[in-house]
Short mmCIF file of C-alpha atoms and ligand atoms in Angstrom, two decimals:
data_model
loop_
_atom_site.label_atom_id
_atom_site.label_comp_id
_atom_site.label_asym_id
_atom_site.label_seq_id
_atom_site.Cartn_x
_atom_site.Cartn_y
_atom_site.Cartn_z
CA UNK A 1 138.65 127.09 92.65
CA UNK A 2 136.90 128.30 96.01
CA UNK A 3 133.25 127.87 96.13
CA UNK A 4 132.45 132.17 95.05
CA UNK A 5 129.88 132.10 98.03
CA UNK A 6 132.12 130.27 101.12
CA UNK A 7 135.87 129.98 100.56
CA UNK A 8 136.16 125.78 100.54
CA UNK A 9 136.92 123.98 97.77
CA UNK A 10 135.38 124.40 94.48
CA UNK A 11 133.33 120.84 93.18
CA UNK A 12 131.39 122.34 90.39
CA UNK A 13 131.04 125.33 87.91
CA UNK A 14 127.69 126.95 86.66
CA UNK A 15 129.34 127.83 82.76
CA UNK A 16 126.23 130.35 82.56
CA UNK A 17 127.68 132.12 85.59
CA UNK A 18 131.19 131.47 86.17
CA UNK A 19 129.85 130.77 89.64
CA UNK A 20 131.90 127.78 91.45
CA UNK A 21 130.87 126.22 94.70
CA UNK A 22 131.73 123.70 96.15
CA UNK A 23 129.35 120.90 98.10
CA UNK A 24 127.57 122.13 100.02
CA UNK A 25 126.29 125.41 98.78
CA UNK A 26 125.54 123.48 95.57
CA UNK A 27 123.12 122.07 96.94
CA UNK A 28 121.69 124.46 98.77
CA UNK A 29 121.82 126.40 95.77
CA UNK A 30 119.63 124.00 94.15
CA UNK A 31 117.26 124.23 97.05
CA UNK A 32 117.20 128.40 97.04
CA UNK A 33 116.34 128.46 93.06
CA UNK A 34 113.58 126.32 93.43
CA UNK A 35 112.58 128.51 96.25
CA UNK A 36 112.58 131.31 93.50
CA UNK A 37 111.20 129.75 91.48
CA UNK A 38 108.46 129.67 93.65
CA UNK A 39 107.82 132.33 95.03
CA UNK A 40 108.35 135.32 91.52
CA UNK A 41 105.22 132.81 90.18
CA UNK A 42 103.78 133.02 93.66
CA UNK A 43 103.96 128.70 93.02
CA UNK A 44 102.32 127.86 96.02
CA UNK A 45 99.61 130.27 98.56
CA UNK A 46 99.96 129.90 101.68
CA UNK A 47 97.84 126.80 103.76
CA UNK A 48 97.35 124.93 99.90
CA UNK A 49 98.10 121.04 100.38
CA UNK A 50 100.68 119.63 97.50
CA UNK A 51 100.52 116.50 95.28
CA UNK A 52 104.27 115.86 94.14
CA UNK A 53 103.99 114.40 91.15
CA UNK A 54 106.87 111.12 92.21
CA UNK A 55 107.64 108.99 88.77
CA UNK A 56 110.61 107.54 91.68
CA UNK A 57 112.83 109.23 88.54
CA UNK A 58 116.17 110.52 90.04
CA UNK A 59 114.51 114.67 89.28
CA UNK A 60 110.90 114.14 91.11
CA UNK A 61 112.59 112.59 94.52
CA UNK A 62 114.87 115.42 93.73
CA UNK A 63 111.46 117.65 93.75
CA UNK A 64 110.47 115.97 96.77
CA UNK A 65 113.30 116.51 98.75
CA UNK A 66 113.19 120.05 97.67
CA UNK A 67 109.38 120.77 98.86
CA UNK A 68 110.24 118.78 102.28
CA UNK A 69 113.06 121.22 102.67
CA UNK A 70 111.37 123.80 102.09
CA UNK A 71 107.39 122.82 103.32
CA UNK A 72 107.95 121.16 106.56
CA UNK A 73 106.39 121.66 109.56
CA UNK A 74 104.85 124.72 107.30
CA UNK A 75 101.30 125.57 106.70
CA UNK A 76 101.64 123.47 103.20
CA UNK A 77 100.86 120.23 103.88
CA UNK A 78 102.57 117.57 101.34
CA UNK A 79 101.81 114.55 99.23
CA UNK A 80 103.55 111.81 96.90
CA UNK A 81 101.87 111.11 94.10
CA UNK A 82 102.76 108.29 92.22
CA UNK A 83 101.73 106.93 88.90
CA UNK A 84 102.09 103.09 87.13
CA UNK A 85 101.52 103.14 84.26
CA UNK A 86 101.70 99.62 83.51
CA UNK A 87 105.22 98.43 82.09
CA UNK A 88 106.77 95.60 82.74
CA UNK A 89 109.80 95.28 84.42
CA UNK A 90 110.40 99.54 84.76
CA UNK A 91 108.06 101.54 86.81
CA UNK A 92 108.35 98.74 89.73
CA UNK A 93 111.52 99.63 90.57
CA UNK A 94 111.06 103.74 90.67
CA UNK A 95 108.02 102.58 92.38
CA UNK A 96 110.20 101.31 94.78
CA UNK A 97 111.99 103.72 95.25
CA UNK A 98 109.15 106.67 96.04
CA UNK A 99 107.92 104.39 98.92
CA UNK A 100 111.18 104.20 100.39
CA UNK A 101 112.01 108.08 100.17
CA UNK A 102 108.79 109.10 101.60
CA UNK A 103 108.76 106.17 104.03
CA UNK A 104 112.03 108.42 104.76
CA UNK A 105 110.73 111.75 105.05
CA UNK A 106 107.19 111.27 106.38
CA UNK A 107 105.24 112.05 104.08
CA UNK A 108 101.98 109.96 102.52
CA UNK A 109 102.46 108.75 99.58
CA UNK A 110 99.32 107.44 97.03
CA UNK A 111 99.95 105.00 93.72
CA UNK A 112 96.90 104.81 91.22
CA UNK A 113 97.66 102.77 88.54
CA UNK A 114 96.04 102.81 83.74
CA UNK A 115 94.72 99.48 84.67
CA UNK A 116 93.14 100.61 87.91
CA UNK A 117 91.82 104.05 86.32
CA UNK A 118 91.38 102.91 83.03
CA UNK A 119 90.97 99.07 82.47
CA UNK A 120 94.30 98.48 80.53
CA UNK A 121 97.95 99.30 81.62
CA UNK A 122 99.97 100.96 78.88
CA UNK A 123 102.47 96.90 77.72
CA UNK A 124 98.35 96.15 77.03
CA UNK A 125 97.21 99.56 75.39
CA UNK A 126 100.44 99.85 72.71
CA UNK A 127 99.51 96.90 71.36
CA UNK A 128 96.85 99.52 69.60
CA UNK A 129 99.22 102.04 69.34
CA UNK A 130 101.06 100.36 67.46
CA UNK A 131 99.22 101.07 63.90
CA UNK A 132 98.31 104.60 65.03
CA UNK A 133 101.06 107.52 63.79
CA UNK A 134 101.64 108.40 67.75
CA UNK A 135 104.26 107.56 70.05
CA UNK A 136 104.00 106.06 73.03
CA UNK A 137 104.89 108.49 75.07
CA UNK A 138 102.52 110.85 73.14
CA UNK A 139 100.05 108.13 73.77
CA UNK A 140 100.91 107.89 77.44
CA UNK A 141 100.79 111.49 78.63
CA UNK A 142 97.49 112.02 77.82
CA UNK A 143 96.30 108.92 80.27
CA UNK A 144 99.42 110.37 82.31
CA UNK A 145 97.34 114.23 82.53
CA UNK A 146 94.62 112.76 83.58
CA UNK A 147 95.61 109.90 85.81
CA UNK A 148 97.86 112.81 87.68
CA UNK A 149 94.39 115.24 88.47
CA UNK A 150 92.67 112.09 89.53
CA UNK A 151 95.69 111.10 92.01
CA UNK A 152 95.80 115.31 93.28
CA UNK A 153 91.45 115.07 93.59
CA UNK A 154 91.16 111.90 95.76
CA UNK A 155 93.91 113.46 98.18
CA UNK A 156 92.30 117.57 97.71
CA UNK A 157 95.41 118.71 96.84
CA UNK A 158 95.48 121.66 95.14
CA UNK A 159 98.09 121.84 93.13
CA UNK A 160 100.51 119.52 91.57
CA UNK A 161 103.80 120.17 91.60
CA UNK A 162 106.75 118.16 88.55
CA UNK A 163 110.16 117.89 88.20
CA UNK A 164 109.69 119.19 84.20
CA UNK A 165 112.98 120.87 84.79
CA UNK A 166 114.93 124.13 82.16
CA UNK A 167 116.07 121.06 79.17
CA UNK A 168 112.03 119.83 79.06
CA UNK A 169 110.80 123.45 78.92
CA UNK A 170 112.90 124.06 76.25
CA UNK A 171 112.44 120.71 74.50
CA UNK A 172 108.60 121.31 74.71
CA UNK A 173 109.17 125.02 73.50
CA UNK A 174 110.94 123.47 70.59
CA UNK A 175 108.48 120.42 70.48
CA UNK A 176 105.39 122.73 69.46
CA UNK A 177 107.09 124.83 67.12
CA UNK A 178 108.08 121.68 65.23
CA UNK A 179 104.94 120.25 65.10
CA UNK A 180 102.99 124.09 64.46
CA UNK A 181 101.30 123.58 67.79
CA UNK A 182 101.85 127.75 67.90
CA UNK A 183 99.01 128.30 70.06
CA UNK A 184 100.35 125.20 72.36
CA UNK A 185 102.46 127.56 73.54
CA UNK A 186 100.98 130.06 75.19
CA UNK A 187 99.89 127.17 78.06
CA UNK A 188 104.19 126.98 78.59
CA UNK A 189 103.80 130.29 80.76
CA UNK A 190 104.90 130.03 83.92
CA UNK A 191 100.97 132.02 84.37
CA UNK A 192 99.25 130.73 83.42
CA UNK A 193 96.12 129.06 84.60
CA UNK A 194 94.30 126.38 83.44
CA UNK A 195 90.31 126.86 85.19
CA UNK A 196 88.90 124.05 83.97
CA UNK A 197 90.99 121.61 85.52
CA UNK A 198 90.70 121.51 88.93
CA UNK A 199 94.39 120.95 89.70
CA UNK A 200 97.57 123.77 89.17
CA UNK A 201 100.24 123.03 88.22
CA UNK A 202 103.45 123.47 88.97
CA UNK A 203 107.51 123.29 88.23
CA UNK A 204 109.43 124.72 90.47
CA UNK A 205 112.46 123.19 88.82
CA UNK A 206 111.84 125.15 85.60
CA UNK A 207 114.72 127.09 85.93
CA UNK A 208 117.05 124.35 87.08
CA UNK A 209 119.86 122.37 83.98
CA UNK A 210 118.94 118.21 83.95
CA UNK A 211 121.88 118.28 84.94
CA UNK A 212 122.29 120.26 88.31
CA UNK A 213 118.91 118.05 89.16
CA UNK A 214 120.52 115.21 88.53
CA UNK A 215 123.80 115.98 90.24
CA UNK A 216 122.38 117.06 93.06
CA UNK A 217 120.91 113.75 93.47
CA UNK A 218 123.72 112.50 93.83
CA UNK A 219 125.42 114.21 95.69
CA UNK A 220 122.13 113.42 98.42
CA UNK A 221 121.55 110.57 97.73
CA UNK A 222 118.84 110.03 95.71
CA UNK A 223 118.10 106.27 94.44
CA UNK A 224 118.67 106.37 90.61
CA UNK A 225 116.76 104.13 88.27
CA UNK A 226 118.71 101.13 87.66
CA UNK A 227 116.16 100.94 83.85
CA UNK A 228 114.78 103.59 81.72
CA UNK A 229 111.79 103.04 80.26
CA UNK A 230 111.47 100.99 76.63
CA UNK A 231 109.83 103.27 75.41
CA UNK A 232 111.67 106.71 75.81
CA UNK A 233 113.73 106.61 73.10
CA UNK A 234 111.31 106.97 70.39
CA UNK A 235 108.58 110.44 69.40
CA UNK A 236 111.08 114.00 67.47
CA UNK A 237 111.86 114.94 71.99
CA UNK A 238 114.65 112.57 72.07
CA UNK A 239 116.05 113.51 69.14
CA UNK A 240 115.91 117.33 70.09
CA UNK A 241 116.93 116.93 74.25
CA UNK A 242 120.68 115.39 72.28
CA UNK A 243 120.86 117.72 69.87
CA UNK A 244 120.68 120.72 72.63
CA UNK A 245 123.10 118.16 74.89
CA UNK A 246 125.10 118.36 71.36
CA UNK A 247 125.05 122.47 72.03
CA UNK A 248 125.05 123.14 75.26
CA UNK A 249 128.93 121.25 75.70
CA UNK A 250 129.63 123.42 71.91
CA UNK A 251 128.44 126.94 73.56
CA UNK A 252 128.21 126.31 77.54
CA UNK A 253 125.67 128.19 78.73
CA UNK A 254 122.63 128.48 75.49
CA UNK A 255 120.67 125.98 77.29
CA UNK A 256 120.03 128.47 80.08
CA UNK A 257 119.75 132.05 76.50
CA UNK A 258 117.09 129.46 75.19
CA UNK A 259 114.68 129.22 78.07
CA UNK A 260 115.38 132.88 78.49
CA UNK A 261 114.26 133.44 75.37
CA UNK A 262 111.60 130.64 75.10
CA UNK A 263 109.84 132.61 78.27
CA UNK A 264 109.99 135.66 76.86
CA UNK A 265 107.90 134.76 74.10
CA UNK A 266 105.51 133.09 75.76
CA UNK A 267 104.58 136.00 77.99
CA UNK A 268 104.99 138.53 75.94
CA UNK A 269 103.75 137.45 72.15
CA UNK A 270 101.92 133.71 73.04
CA UNK A 271 98.14 133.27 74.76
CA UNK A 272 96.93 130.27 75.09
CA UNK A 273 93.50 128.96 73.24
CA UNK A 274 90.82 127.88 74.80
CA UNK A 275 90.54 124.93 76.16
CA UNK A 276 87.97 122.58 75.46
CA UNK A 277 84.24 123.85 77.72
CA UNK A 278 81.60 120.88 76.65
CA UNK A 279 81.87 118.01 79.40
CA UNK A 280 82.86 115.03 78.06
CA UNK A 281 79.29 112.92 76.92
CA UNK A 282 81.80 109.83 78.85
CA UNK A 283 84.13 110.97 82.01
CA UNK A 284 82.15 114.64 81.98
CA UNK A 285 86.23 116.33 81.85
CA UNK A 286 86.13 119.58 79.63
CA UNK A 287 86.38 118.65 76.14
CA UNK A 288 86.15 120.44 72.82
CA UNK A 289 84.25 118.13 70.91
CA UNK A 290 81.97 115.92 72.98
CA UNK A 291 84.72 113.19 73.78
CA UNK A 292 87.83 114.08 75.52
CA UNK A 293 91.32 113.33 74.25
CA UNK A 294 91.27 110.36 76.80
CA UNK A 295 88.22 109.02 76.78
CA UNK A 296 88.73 108.52 72.62
CA UNK A 297 91.97 106.90 73.10
CA UNK A 298 90.34 105.02 75.39
CA UNK A 299 87.39 103.46 73.55
CA UNK A 300 89.74 103.49 70.23
CA UNK A 301 91.61 101.07 72.17
CA UNK A 302 88.00 99.18 73.62
CA UNK A 303 87.45 98.37 70.56
CA UNK A 304 90.67 96.86 69.54
CA UNK A 305 90.71 94.87 72.50
CA UNK A 306 87.61 93.65 71.52
CA UNK A 307 87.96 92.52 67.32
CA UNK A 308 91.01 90.51 68.94
FE1 SF4 B 1 105.24 106.91 79.86
FE2 SF4 B 1 107.19 107.80 78.06
FE3 SF4 B 1 107.79 107.63 80.43
FE4 SF4 B 1 107.55 106.11 79.13
S1 SF4 B 1 108.77 107.19 78.76
S2 SF4 B 1 106.04 106.01 80.82
S3 SF4 B 1 106.07 105.94 77.31
S4 SF4 B 1 105.47 109.13 79.14
ZN1 ZN B 2 86.26 112.22 78.90
#
């Protein structure tokens, strides 16, 4: 098959559109797709400093590459921020990859660790977590969101770009339904802005399949990690991910249809719930009950550690 854009030798066919592309047009199409998403949802305004959340995995390194291509030499300065959760043998390699790519691209790179911010690493905290009915990723996610906000504030960025892709979006939509968290669907609206937090979150890859991001990474020489987080297979998300992948292989394009439907639901029918406005009594960040979720978990981990 020939490339639909340049007539060169076809290498990839997009199942949901039927479009066949050569290697170079495919790579360019990912940059273009991200550019269109940014512009469609007005994610990045002229002059804003963008913090790119770079975990060091293939998705976030690809995002950094794409944003560097779109913004290098323009008025929007970029800075890469990495969070070291403290997972022995896993995050060190990722942060090394991130360091190498940021040096290559000439992008400032700032790393912040859970240990430095909260006083414990994820490995240490999970000893406490084991007694609770919460998955490691949900637990980790609460601290990670705070750490990303903190890192972005320290580098004075107006917004954080994360590498969440179309698959992540559909999974989160389904997980919210499965957990009965219908109210949270409103937060998935790309137009939703949470004024109680100093930095906005944007997802320039939200309209791109995870498999296409992986292909982009492979084609552009982004390093792949040799180990994955030992905690990632816990919880419902990995089951939902497997199920969606099975559906996609039996019905090519179905994830794209589900993404469009989810977007339609959140933008027309869901309303984001009010975020807490009471300052947390420990850290001063917005909370709904006087103690924010980060401090609530932090207090419990500290108490548990004291009792050991
Ligand atoms: Fe944290 Fe889960 Fe990511 Fe591991 S996979 S770093 S536990 S969010
Ligand atoms: Zn707090």
